[in-house]
Short mmCIF file of C-alpha atoms and ligand atoms in Angstrom, two decimals:
data_model
loop_
_atom_site.label_atom_id
_atom_site.label_comp_id
_atom_site.label_asym_id
_atom_site.label_seq_id
_atom_site.Cartn_x
_atom_site.Cartn_y
_atom_site.Cartn_z
CA MET A 204 -40.09 -1.14 21.22
CA SER A 205 -40.51 -4.58 22.41
CA GLY A 206 -43.02 -7.16 22.72
CA LYS A 207 -43.91 -10.08 24.35
CA ALA A 208 -43.44 -14.05 23.57
CA VAL A 209 -45.49 -16.58 24.99
CA LEU A 210 -44.03 -20.34 25.15
CA LYS A 211 -46.27 -23.10 26.27
CA LEU A 212 -44.64 -25.74 27.64
CA GLU A 213 -45.87 -28.59 30.12
CA GLY A 214 -49.36 -27.05 30.90
CA LYS A 215 -47.69 -23.65 31.91
CA GLU A 216 -47.28 -20.22 30.19
CA TYR A 217 -44.15 -18.43 30.08
CA GLU A 218 -44.02 -14.54 28.83
CA PHE A 219 -40.54 -13.75 27.61
CA ASP A 220 -39.42 -10.56 25.91
CA THR A 221 -39.06 -9.77 22.64
CA LEU A 222 -36.01 -7.27 21.01
CA VAL A 223 -36.48 -5.51 17.90
CA GLY A 224 -33.20 -3.73 15.88
CA SER A 225 -32.85 -0.70 14.12
CA GLU A 226 -33.49 -2.36 11.13
CA GLY A 227 -36.48 -3.99 12.24
CA GLU A 228 -34.71 -7.57 13.02
CA LYS A 229 -36.32 -9.53 16.15
CA ALA A 230 -35.57 -11.69 18.60
CA ILE A 231 -37.02 -13.66 21.74
CA ASP A 232 -34.99 -12.90 24.90
CA PHE A 233 -33.73 -16.20 26.39
CA THR A 234 -31.53 -15.18 28.90
CA LYS A 235 -33.50 -16.58 31.58
CA LEU A 236 -35.27 -19.38 29.53
CA ARG A 237 -33.14 -22.16 31.39
CA ALA A 238 -33.58 -20.47 34.53
CA ARG A 239 -37.34 -20.48 34.29
CA THR A 240 -38.22 -23.37 32.19
CA GLY A 241 -35.24 -26.09 32.64
CA TYR A 242 -35.31 -25.80 29.02
CA VAL A 243 -32.34 -24.73 26.75
CA GLY A 244 -32.86 -23.82 23.31
CA PHE A 245 -31.33 -26.26 20.82
CA ASP A 246 -29.53 -24.65 17.58
CA PRO A 247 -26.35 -26.27 16.18
CA GLY A 248 -24.32 -23.95 14.18
CA TYR A 249 -26.33 -20.98 15.60
CA GLY A 250 -28.41 -20.24 12.65
CA ASN A 251 -31.62 -19.20 14.51
CA THR A 252 -29.46 -17.78 17.57
CA GLY A 253 -28.48 -14.01 18.30
CA SER A 254 -25.40 -14.34 20.20
CA CYS A 255 -24.99 -10.36 20.93
CA ARG A 256 -26.46 -6.52 20.08
CA SER A 257 -24.12 -4.79 17.53
CA SER A 258 -23.80 -2.00 15.97
CA ILE A 259 -20.99 -2.36 13.51
CA THR A 260 -22.38 -4.04 10.56
CA PHE A 261 -25.97 -5.03 8.86
CA VAL A 262 -26.20 -7.82 6.66
CA ASP A 263 -29.67 -8.37 5.06
CA GLY A 264 -29.27 -11.80 3.46
CA GLU A 265 -32.56 -11.40 1.30
CA LYS A 266 -32.19 -8.24 -0.35
CA GLY A 267 -28.19 -8.62 -0.65
CA ILE A 268 -27.25 -5.60 1.96
CA LEU A 269 -24.38 -5.18 3.60
CA ARG A 270 -23.58 -1.69 5.52
CA TYR A 271 -20.53 -0.82 8.03
CA ARG A 272 -21.90 1.67 10.62
CA GLY A 273 -24.69 2.57 8.35
CA TYR A 274 -22.83 3.01 5.62
CA PRO A 275 -23.45 0.76 1.91
CA ILE A 276 -20.59 -1.11 1.07
CA GLU A 277 -21.03 -0.16 -2.49
CA GLU A 278 -20.35 3.59 -1.21
CA ILE A 279 -17.56 2.68 0.94
CA ALA A 280 -16.07 0.41 -1.65
CA GLU A 281 -16.26 3.72 -4.18
CA HIS A 282 -14.95 6.36 -1.79
CA ALA A 283 -12.90 4.94 1.00
CA THR A 284 -9.65 3.49 1.74
CA PHE A 285 -9.08 0.68 3.66
CA LEU A 286 -7.70 2.25 6.82
CA GLU A 287 -10.47 4.87 6.46
CA THR A 288 -13.21 1.58 6.80
CA ALA A 289 -10.90 0.41 9.30
CA TYR A 290 -11.26 3.65 11.47
CA LEU A 291 -15.11 3.69 10.89
CA LEU A 292 -15.39 0.32 12.02
CA ILE A 293 -13.63 0.33 15.28
CA HIS A 294 -14.30 3.67 16.03
CA GLY A 295 -17.85 3.97 14.75
CA ASP A 296 -18.09 7.05 12.26
CA LEU A 297 -15.91 8.16 9.37
CA PRO A 298 -12.66 10.29 10.25
CA THR A 299 -12.20 13.55 9.69
CA ALA A 300 -9.38 14.52 8.12
CA GLN A 301 -6.58 14.82 10.91
CA GLN A 302 -8.00 11.81 12.78
CA LEU A 303 -7.45 9.68 9.19
CA ASP A 304 -3.94 11.38 8.89
CA ALA A 305 -2.92 10.82 12.75
CA PHE A 306 -4.63 6.75 12.48
CA VAL A 307 -2.60 6.47 8.79
CA SER A 308 0.70 7.76 10.09
CA ASP A 309 0.43 5.85 13.68
CA VAL A 310 0.08 2.63 11.39
CA SER A 311 2.90 3.57 8.90
CA ASN A 312 4.89 3.85 11.85
CA HIS A 313 4.59 0.41 13.62
CA THR A 314 4.76 -1.95 10.49
CA MET A 315 8.19 -3.47 11.30
CA LEU A 316 7.94 -7.06 13.41
CA HIS A 317 10.39 -6.88 16.57
CA GLU A 318 13.46 -8.44 15.20
CA ASP A 319 13.37 -11.46 17.36
CA ILE A 320 9.98 -11.98 15.97
CA LYS A 321 11.85 -12.78 12.26
CA ARG A 322 13.83 -15.41 14.04
CA PHE A 323 10.12 -17.28 14.43
CA TYR A 324 10.58 -17.71 10.42
CA ALA A 325 13.55 -19.71 10.23
CA GLY A 326 11.68 -22.65 12.54
CA PHE A 327 8.88 -22.64 10.02
CA PRO A 328 9.12 -25.29 7.36
CA LYS A 329 9.25 -23.79 3.70
CA LYS A 330 6.12 -25.30 2.95
CA ALA A 331 4.28 -24.19 6.05
CA HIS A 332 0.66 -22.77 5.13
CA PRO A 333 0.47 -19.02 5.58
CA MET A 334 -2.33 -19.34 7.61
CA ALA A 335 -0.53 -21.77 10.29
CA VAL A 336 2.66 -19.06 10.08
CA SER A 337 0.16 -15.73 10.65
CA SER A 338 -1.97 -17.60 13.26
CA ALA A 339 1.34 -18.34 15.06
CA VAL A 340 3.01 -14.98 14.82
CA ALA A 341 -0.29 -12.79 15.23
CA GLY A 342 -0.35 -14.79 18.62
CA ALA A 343 2.85 -14.21 19.44
CA LEU A 344 2.64 -10.51 19.47
CA SER A 345 1.27 -11.19 23.15
CA ALA A 346 4.74 -11.98 23.84
CA PHE A 347 6.53 -9.35 22.96
CA TYR A 348 3.95 -6.63 24.15
CA PRO A 349 3.19 -7.87 27.71
CA GLU A 350 1.45 -4.65 28.07
CA HIS A 351 -1.52 -5.85 26.33
CA LEU A 352 -1.94 -8.89 28.23
CA ASP A 353 -4.90 -7.88 30.25
CA PRO A 354 -7.98 -6.28 28.42
CA ALA A 355 -8.91 -4.71 31.87
CA LYS A 356 -5.69 -3.04 32.73
CA ASP A 357 -4.74 -2.05 29.04
CA GLN A 358 -3.81 1.31 29.45
CA ASP A 359 -3.00 1.64 25.59
CA LEU A 360 -5.38 -0.66 23.64
CA ASN A 361 -5.56 1.87 20.84
CA LYS A 362 -1.75 0.85 20.63
CA ALA A 363 -2.12 -2.88 20.43
CA ILE A 364 -4.80 -2.52 17.58
CA ILE A 365 -2.45 -0.04 15.76
CA ARG A 366 0.49 -2.84 16.11
CA LEU A 367 -2.08 -5.58 14.79
CA ILE A 368 -3.25 -3.63 11.80
CA ALA A 369 0.33 -2.04 10.93
CA LYS A 370 1.99 -5.48 11.51
CA LEU A 371 0.03 -8.19 9.57
CA PRO A 372 0.94 -7.48 6.25
CA THR A 373 4.57 -7.94 7.39
CA ILE A 374 3.90 -11.04 8.96
CA ILE A 375 2.01 -12.48 5.98
CA SER A 376 4.26 -11.11 3.48
CA TYR A 377 7.24 -12.61 5.70
CA ALA A 378 5.58 -15.69 5.65
CA TYR A 379 5.45 -15.92 1.54
CA LYS A 380 9.34 -14.39 1.48
CA HIS A 381 10.55 -17.23 3.67
CA SER A 382 8.95 -20.17 1.74
CA ALA A 383 9.99 -18.42 -1.13
CA GLY A 384 13.61 -18.70 0.26
CA GLN A 385 14.12 -14.95 -0.57
CA PRO A 386 15.15 -12.44 2.19
CA PHE A 387 12.26 -10.13 4.13
CA MET A 388 11.95 -6.69 2.63
CA TYR A 389 11.31 -4.36 5.36
CA PRO A 390 7.94 -2.03 4.92
CA ARG A 391 7.91 1.65 3.65
CA ASN A 392 6.46 4.32 5.70
CA ASN A 393 6.03 6.51 2.41
CA LEU A 394 3.74 3.84 0.93
CA ASP A 395 -0.09 3.15 1.42
CA TYR A 396 -1.41 -0.03 3.09
CA ALA A 397 -1.75 -1.72 0.00
CA SER A 398 1.14 -0.87 -2.11
CA ASN A 399 3.32 -1.74 1.31
CA LEU A 400 1.99 -5.13 0.86
CA LEU A 401 2.72 -5.55 -2.52
CA ARG A 402 6.28 -4.26 -2.35
CA MET A 403 7.16 -6.55 0.77
CA MET A 404 5.27 -9.57 -1.29
CA PHE A 405 7.30 -8.95 -4.89
CA ALA A 406 10.28 -6.66 -4.28
CA THR A 407 13.79 -8.05 -3.97
CA PRO A 408 16.79 -6.75 -2.73
CA CYS A 409 18.26 -6.68 -6.24
CA GLU A 410 14.84 -5.52 -7.76
CA GLU A 411 12.39 -2.66 -6.88
CA TYR A 412 8.42 -3.47 -7.45
CA GLU A 413 6.58 -0.95 -9.31
CA VAL A 414 3.35 -0.76 -7.81
CA ASP A 415 0.52 -0.66 -10.21
CA GLU A 416 -2.01 2.21 -9.23
CA THR A 417 -4.87 -0.25 -10.52
CA VAL A 418 -3.68 -3.23 -8.81
CA ALA A 419 -3.29 -1.39 -5.40
CA LYS A 420 -6.67 0.11 -5.73
CA ALA A 421 -8.18 -3.03 -6.56
CA LEU A 422 -6.25 -4.75 -3.47
CA ASP A 423 -7.52 -2.11 -1.14
CA ILE A 424 -11.29 -2.68 -2.23
CA LEU A 425 -10.62 -6.04 -1.67
CA LEU A 426 -9.61 -5.83 1.87
CA ILE A 427 -12.81 -3.60 2.41
CA LEU A 428 -15.03 -5.93 1.27
CA HIS A 429 -13.73 -8.16 3.67
CA ALA A 430 -13.61 -6.01 6.48
CA ASP A 431 -16.26 -7.34 8.60
CA HIS A 432 -19.45 -9.42 8.31
CA GLU A 433 -21.56 -9.61 11.84
CA GLN A 434 -20.99 -12.59 13.79
CA ASN A 435 -19.55 -15.03 11.12
CA CYS A 436 -17.59 -18.34 12.18
CA SER A 437 -14.27 -16.28 12.66
CA THR A 438 -15.51 -13.15 14.48
CA SER A 439 -17.56 -15.17 16.80
CA THR A 440 -14.52 -16.97 17.54
CA VAL A 441 -12.44 -14.25 18.14
CA ARG A 442 -15.60 -12.69 20.33
CA LEU A 443 -15.31 -16.04 22.30
CA VAL A 444 -12.04 -16.47 22.88
CA GLY A 445 -11.88 -12.78 24.23
CA SER A 446 -14.78 -13.45 26.45
CA SER A 447 -12.75 -15.36 28.63
CA MET A 448 -10.46 -12.11 28.90
CA SER A 449 -7.85 -13.18 26.76
CA ASN A 450 -5.79 -10.65 25.11
CA LEU A 451 -6.77 -9.30 21.76
CA PHE A 452 -3.64 -10.82 20.00
CA ALA A 453 -4.57 -14.13 20.91
CA SER A 454 -8.22 -13.64 20.06
CA VAL A 455 -7.10 -12.62 16.62
CA SER A 456 -4.69 -15.85 16.37
CA ALA A 457 -8.02 -17.69 17.19
CA GLY A 458 -9.73 -15.82 14.63
CA ILE A 459 -7.15 -16.65 11.74
CA SER A 460 -7.47 -20.07 12.72
CA ALA A 461 -11.06 -20.20 12.49
CA LEU A 462 -11.15 -18.27 8.99
CA TRP A 463 -8.62 -20.91 7.55
CA GLY A 464 -11.27 -23.48 7.01
CA PRO A 465 -12.50 -24.42 3.31
CA LEU A 466 -16.14 -23.45 4.40
CA HIS A 467 -15.14 -19.87 5.95
CA GLY A 468 -12.43 -17.89 4.67
CA GLY A 469 -10.21 -20.96 2.93
CA ALA A 470 -13.23 -21.06 0.22
CA ASN A 471 -11.22 -18.66 -1.77
CA GLN A 472 -8.18 -20.81 -2.19
CA LYS A 473 -10.59 -24.01 -3.13
CA VAL A 474 -12.46 -21.77 -5.81
CA VAL A 475 -9.33 -21.24 -7.64
CA GLU A 476 -8.16 -25.26 -7.37
CA MET A 477 -11.76 -25.78 -8.39
CA LEU A 478 -11.70 -23.43 -11.38
CA GLU A 479 -8.38 -25.20 -12.18
CA SER A 480 -9.10 -28.45 -12.30
CA ILE A 481 -11.99 -27.44 -14.44
CA ALA A 482 -9.40 -25.28 -17.09
CA SER A 483 -7.27 -28.77 -16.82
CA GLY A 484 -10.01 -30.54 -18.19
CA GLU A 485 -10.32 -32.43 -15.38
CA GLY A 486 -13.91 -32.21 -15.85
CA SER A 487 -16.31 -29.53 -17.89
CA ALA A 488 -18.12 -27.28 -15.89
CA GLU A 489 -21.18 -28.99 -16.47
CA VAL A 490 -19.76 -32.02 -15.08
CA PHE A 491 -18.45 -30.42 -12.31
CA LEU A 492 -21.83 -28.91 -11.29
CA GLU A 493 -23.77 -32.29 -11.41
CA LYS A 494 -20.79 -33.56 -8.73
CA ALA A 495 -21.69 -30.32 -6.73
CA LYS A 496 -25.28 -31.23 -6.69
CA SER A 497 -25.01 -35.04 -6.06
CA ARG A 498 -25.66 -35.52 -2.31
CA ASP A 499 -23.22 -38.71 -3.03
CA ASP A 500 -20.80 -36.63 -3.73
CA THR A 501 -19.07 -33.94 -1.29
CA THR A 502 -17.78 -31.80 -3.59
CA ARG A 503 -19.22 -28.42 -3.31
CA LEU A 504 -19.36 -25.43 -5.60
CA MET A 505 -16.98 -23.33 -3.58
CA GLY A 506 -17.46 -19.68 -3.49
CA PHE A 507 -21.13 -20.45 -3.78
CA GLY A 508 -24.10 -20.27 -1.15
CA HIS A 509 -23.88 -18.39 2.23
CA ARG A 510 -25.36 -19.04 5.85
CA VAL A 511 -26.77 -15.17 5.61
CA TYR A 512 -27.10 -14.38 1.77
CA LYS A 513 -30.01 -15.79 0.24
CA ASN A 514 -29.57 -13.51 -2.56
CA TYR A 515 -26.60 -12.28 -4.41
CA ASP A 516 -23.66 -11.07 -2.21
CA PRO A 517 -23.13 -7.68 -2.59
CA ARG A 518 -19.56 -8.11 -2.60
CA ALA A 519 -19.55 -10.51 -4.83
CA THR A 520 -21.05 -8.28 -7.26
CA ILE A 521 -17.93 -5.57 -6.95
CA ILE A 522 -15.62 -7.95 -7.07
CA LYS A 523 -16.62 -9.44 -10.18
CA LYS A 524 -16.65 -6.04 -11.79
CA ALA A 525 -13.02 -5.23 -10.15
CA CYS A 526 -11.86 -8.37 -11.43
CA SER A 527 -12.83 -7.60 -15.16
CA ASP A 528 -11.49 -4.16 -14.46
CA VAL A 529 -7.74 -5.51 -13.08
CA LEU A 530 -7.42 -8.03 -15.80
CA GLU A 531 -8.14 -5.54 -18.39
CA LYS A 532 -5.56 -3.07 -17.21
CA LEU A 533 -2.99 -5.55 -16.97
CA GLY A 534 -4.03 -7.07 -20.29
CA ILE A 535 -4.65 -10.38 -19.22
CA HIS A 536 -7.25 -12.65 -20.46
CA SER A 537 -8.03 -15.02 -17.57
CA LYS A 538 -8.99 -18.78 -18.37
CA LEU A 539 -10.37 -18.86 -14.84
CA LEU A 540 -12.62 -15.61 -15.20
CA GLU A 541 -14.19 -17.45 -18.11
CA ILE A 542 -15.33 -20.57 -16.59
CA ALA A 543 -16.03 -18.98 -13.09
CA VAL A 544 -18.73 -16.95 -15.22
CA ARG A 545 -19.88 -20.00 -16.95
CA LEU A 546 -20.22 -21.57 -13.89
CA GLU A 547 -22.67 -19.29 -12.22
CA GLU A 548 -24.41 -18.60 -15.34
CA ILE A 549 -25.43 -22.14 -15.41
CA ALA A 550 -25.61 -22.28 -11.52
CA LEU A 551 -28.18 -19.66 -11.79
CA SER A 552 -30.53 -21.13 -14.01
CA ASP A 553 -30.04 -24.42 -12.43
CA GLU A 554 -32.94 -25.79 -10.02
CA TYR A 555 -30.77 -27.44 -7.43
CA PHE A 556 -28.96 -23.81 -6.81
CA VAL A 557 -32.04 -21.65 -7.20
CA SER A 558 -34.20 -23.82 -5.06
CA ARG A 559 -31.32 -23.56 -2.48
CA ARG A 560 -31.12 -19.89 -3.40
CA LEU A 561 -27.17 -20.19 -3.67
CA TYR A 562 -25.43 -17.57 -5.20
CA PRO A 563 -21.56 -16.20 -5.59
CA ASN A 564 -20.36 -15.18 -2.21
CA VAL A 565 -17.43 -12.84 -1.37
CA ASP A 566 -14.66 -15.87 -2.48
CA PHE A 567 -16.11 -16.69 -5.83
CA TYR A 568 -14.28 -14.22 -7.86
CA SER A 569 -11.49 -12.65 -5.32
CA GLY A 570 -9.09 -15.22 -5.96
CA ILE A 571 -9.26 -14.87 -9.69
CA ILE A 572 -7.84 -11.21 -9.14
CA TYR A 573 -5.46 -12.00 -6.19
CA GLN A 574 -3.98 -14.82 -8.76
CA ALA A 575 -3.56 -12.30 -11.62
CA ILE A 576 -1.85 -9.95 -8.75
CA ASN A 577 0.38 -12.83 -8.58
CA PHE A 578 -0.58 -13.77 -5.14
CA PRO A 579 0.48 -17.29 -4.73
CA VAL A 580 -3.22 -19.64 -3.97
CA ASN A 581 -2.14 -20.50 -0.40
CA LEU A 582 -1.77 -16.78 0.37
CA PHE A 583 -5.50 -15.89 -0.34
CA THR A 584 -7.21 -16.77 2.38
CA ALA A 585 -4.32 -14.84 4.43
CA LEU A 586 -5.31 -11.64 2.35
CA PHE A 587 -8.80 -12.19 3.71
CA ALA A 588 -7.67 -12.46 7.24
CA MET A 589 -5.89 -8.97 6.32
CA GLY A 590 -9.18 -7.74 5.73
CA ARG A 591 -11.35 -9.17 8.16
CA LEU A 592 -8.73 -7.97 10.85
CA PRO A 593 -10.39 -4.57 11.59
CA GLY A 594 -13.82 -6.02 11.72
CA TRP A 595 -12.42 -8.94 14.44
CA ILE A 596 -10.94 -5.36 16.47
CA SER A 597 -13.96 -3.87 16.28
CA GLN A 598 -16.38 -6.52 16.98
CA TRP A 599 -13.58 -7.68 20.14
CA VAL A 600 -13.45 -3.62 21.40
CA GLU A 601 -17.62 -3.50 21.29
CA MET A 602 -17.87 -6.97 23.65
CA HIS A 603 -15.37 -5.68 25.92
CA ASP A 604 -17.31 -1.98 25.96
CA ASP A 605 -20.65 -3.86 27.18
CA LYS A 606 -19.55 -3.53 30.83
CA GLY A 607 -22.35 -6.87 31.11
CA PHE A 608 -20.61 -8.85 29.09
CA LYS A 609 -20.34 -12.53 29.91
CA ILE A 610 -17.69 -15.55 29.23
CA GLY A 611 -19.28 -17.35 26.07
CA ARG A 612 -20.04 -20.74 27.56
CA PRO A 613 -23.04 -22.99 25.56
CA ARG A 614 -25.06 -25.61 26.85
CA GLN A 615 -25.76 -29.01 25.26
CA ILE A 616 -28.08 -31.78 25.09
CA TYR A 617 -26.42 -35.07 26.54
CA GLU A 618 -26.81 -38.12 24.84
CA GLY A 619 -24.26 -40.29 26.36
CA ALA A 620 -24.19 -43.05 28.93
CA THR A 621 -26.20 -42.69 32.22
CA GLN A 622 -24.54 -43.69 35.18
CA ARG A 623 -22.36 -47.16 35.18
CA PRO A 624 -20.42 -48.58 37.84
CA TRP A 625 -16.36 -48.72 37.31
CA LYS A 626 -15.17 -51.72 35.16
CA PRO A 627 -11.93 -53.11 36.40
CA LEU A 628 -9.30 -53.92 33.71
CA GLU A 629 -9.63 -57.63 33.98
CA GLU A 630 -12.99 -57.55 33.38
CA ARG A 631 -12.98 -55.76 30.21
CA LEU A 632 -13.25 -58.03 27.20
C1 SDX B 842 -17.72 -16.78 3.99
O1 SDX B 842 -20.92 -16.31 7.31
C2 SDX B 842 -20.42 -15.35 6.87
O2 SDX B 842 -20.46 -14.09 7.02
C3 SDX B 842 -19.01 -15.81 5.83
C4 SDX B 842 -18.49 -14.76 5.17
C5 SDX B 842 -17.68 -13.86 5.55
O3 SDX B 842 -17.40 -12.62 5.30
O4 SDX B 842 -17.44 -14.08 6.66
O5 SDX B 842 -19.65 -14.26 4.51
C6 SDX B 842 -16.95 -15.43 4.48
O6 SDX B 842 -17.61 -17.73 4.49
C7 SDX B 842 -18.53 -17.18 2.83
C8 SDX B 842 -18.99 -18.77 2.26
C9 SDX B 842 -17.33 -19.59 1.67
N1 SDX B 842 -17.55 -21.07 1.87
C10 SDX B 842 -17.81 -21.47 0.50
O7 SDX B 842 -18.03 -20.67 -0.45
C11 SDX B 842 -18.05 -23.07 0.38
C12 SDX B 842 -18.86 -23.39 -0.10
N2 SDX B 842 -20.56 -23.26 0.41
C13 SDX B 842 -21.10 -23.89 1.50
O8 SDX B 842 -20.19 -24.75 2.25
C14 SDX B 842 -22.12 -23.29 2.18
O9 SDX B 842 -23.04 -22.87 1.07
C15 SDX B 842 -21.90 -22.45 3.54
C16 SDX B 842 -21.29 -23.25 4.48
C17 SDX B 842 -21.33 -21.13 3.22
C18 SDX B 842 -23.04 -21.93 4.00
O10 SDX B 842 -23.46 -23.59 4.74
P1 SDX B 842 -25.22 -23.54 5.44
O11 SDX B 842 -25.82 -22.19 5.64
O12 SDX B 842 -24.52 -24.31 6.71
O13 SDX B 842 -26.21 -24.45 4.48
P2 SDX B 842 -26.20 -25.59 3.90
O14 SDX B 842 -24.74 -26.48 4.15
O15 SDX B 842 -27.11 -26.39 5.07
O16 SDX B 842 -26.63 -25.97 2.48
C19 SDX B 842 -27.85 -25.94 2.57
C20 SDX B 842 -28.14 -26.77 1.13
C21 SDX B 842 -27.85 -28.11 1.50
O17 SDX B 842 -28.38 -29.13 0.62
P3 SDX B 842 -29.38 -30.02 1.10
O18 SDX B 842 -29.11 -30.80 2.14
O19 SDX B 842 -30.53 -28.98 1.47
O20 SDX B 842 -30.01 -30.68 -0.40
O21 SDX B 842 -27.48 -26.27 0.11
C22 SDX B 842 -26.80 -27.48 -0.39
C23 SDX B 842 -26.09 -28.17 0.42
O22 SDX B 842 -25.69 -28.91 0.38
N3 SDX B 842 -25.35 -26.31 -0.68
C24 SDX B 842 -24.40 -26.37 -1.44
C25 SDX B 842 -23.51 -25.55 -1.12
N4 SDX B 842 -23.87 -24.69 -0.37
C26 SDX B 842 -24.88 -25.37 -0.09
N5 SDX B 842 -24.59 -27.33 -2.52
C27 SDX B 842 -23.31 -27.19 -3.46
N6 SDX B 842 -22.47 -26.13 -3.59
C28 SDX B 842 -22.62 -25.53 -2.32
N7 SDX B 842 -21.67 -24.15 -2.36
#
């Protein structure tokens, strides 16, 4: 059902269509705003701007609802595997047993990197951040698979999708092995997705790594919870880069870079660093929160707050429980978890956070689990990227499936110098 919006401007009235989504989300269709009125909309950060129509993920920030293709995140986390979730996001529905087997087999059989790609790693410093390496190597896949360079002519886009999903765990684990000065561990086709990553990370030629089922399951759930989240910063980046007809590998490489930022996916690393600073006695939870509330201080309570969720992030609820379960199973007493729970307790009864509707988000507890599994802190955001990959892919494909899509090119309000005459060098004082 669509209605009309009337804009009164400079003594004239302009009618615009409105759109209503399947969950009741409403928009004013401003696609002809500038052509008809000479005005553009002004919305830095796009908090009030719909960039596209999408059928992939629904988020209700007021009610703390997250659904992938209509299925509640709680049910997906309980019943699905990560690859099953990836199939759902990319293909639009849950796979049959046969479709899932074929998808899992395709992924398992494409996990190795081209042997020439391995040489890339020798060129990176040992201290290179895994997100720098992951973004570079993911983008480099476009050099190794030229058949996927032109989205309009890609006869086998599904192969590019399989290659990306299959190879990102290998790319990331190789970044870690290089930084640790250890030999790369080849993927094993007989292992499930999460177990394969764990083994590539923690096994060595001298000693096998016994995958703990609880750990692998917790990791699989974490990947599911990160899989998509409508038009967040990195997904919008993947869409924008893809809108110029840039290939899928290059678009995902840009998405990895956008996710790296501490205000986005980089927050999970910052949360653990924040908790460790409190644990090391640099200041109590109460002192830290006072800094996070102060306008004079750039400190923020990392892992708290969200552009869309003005309620508890449903992913944080699931991760918090998984965190306790994994730590209990591993027999680990986590001081960081204690501090995180304390911080949450204090913040959720503090007027500053309550009035701004700041709640724990997906990053608040995830790093504690990653650390308990022995992932290095600087790898946490790369793990977020691994989870988000099927979301980026599904959104990129959905954009290209819309034959009417346009290259993304926002406008601006220019406030710079008006025209002025050229000033020769000798006159510049
Ligand atoms: C992710 O978009 C997505 O879906 C992202 C994501 C996904 O799945 O893709 O969910 C993943 O990126 C989660 C967010 C991870 N980032 C962090 O945890 C970093 C800490 N959070 C903040 O920086 C902040 O909450 C953002 C960036 C997440 C959201 O910022 P907004 O929506 O632009 O809100 P804002 O910065 O305008 O804040 C509103 C007010 C401000 O105070 P006032 O100026 O009104 O006085 O709330 C304050 C902010 O200072 N505030 C915080 C805070 N977050 C917001 N104050 C202290 N600590 C915080 N964490």
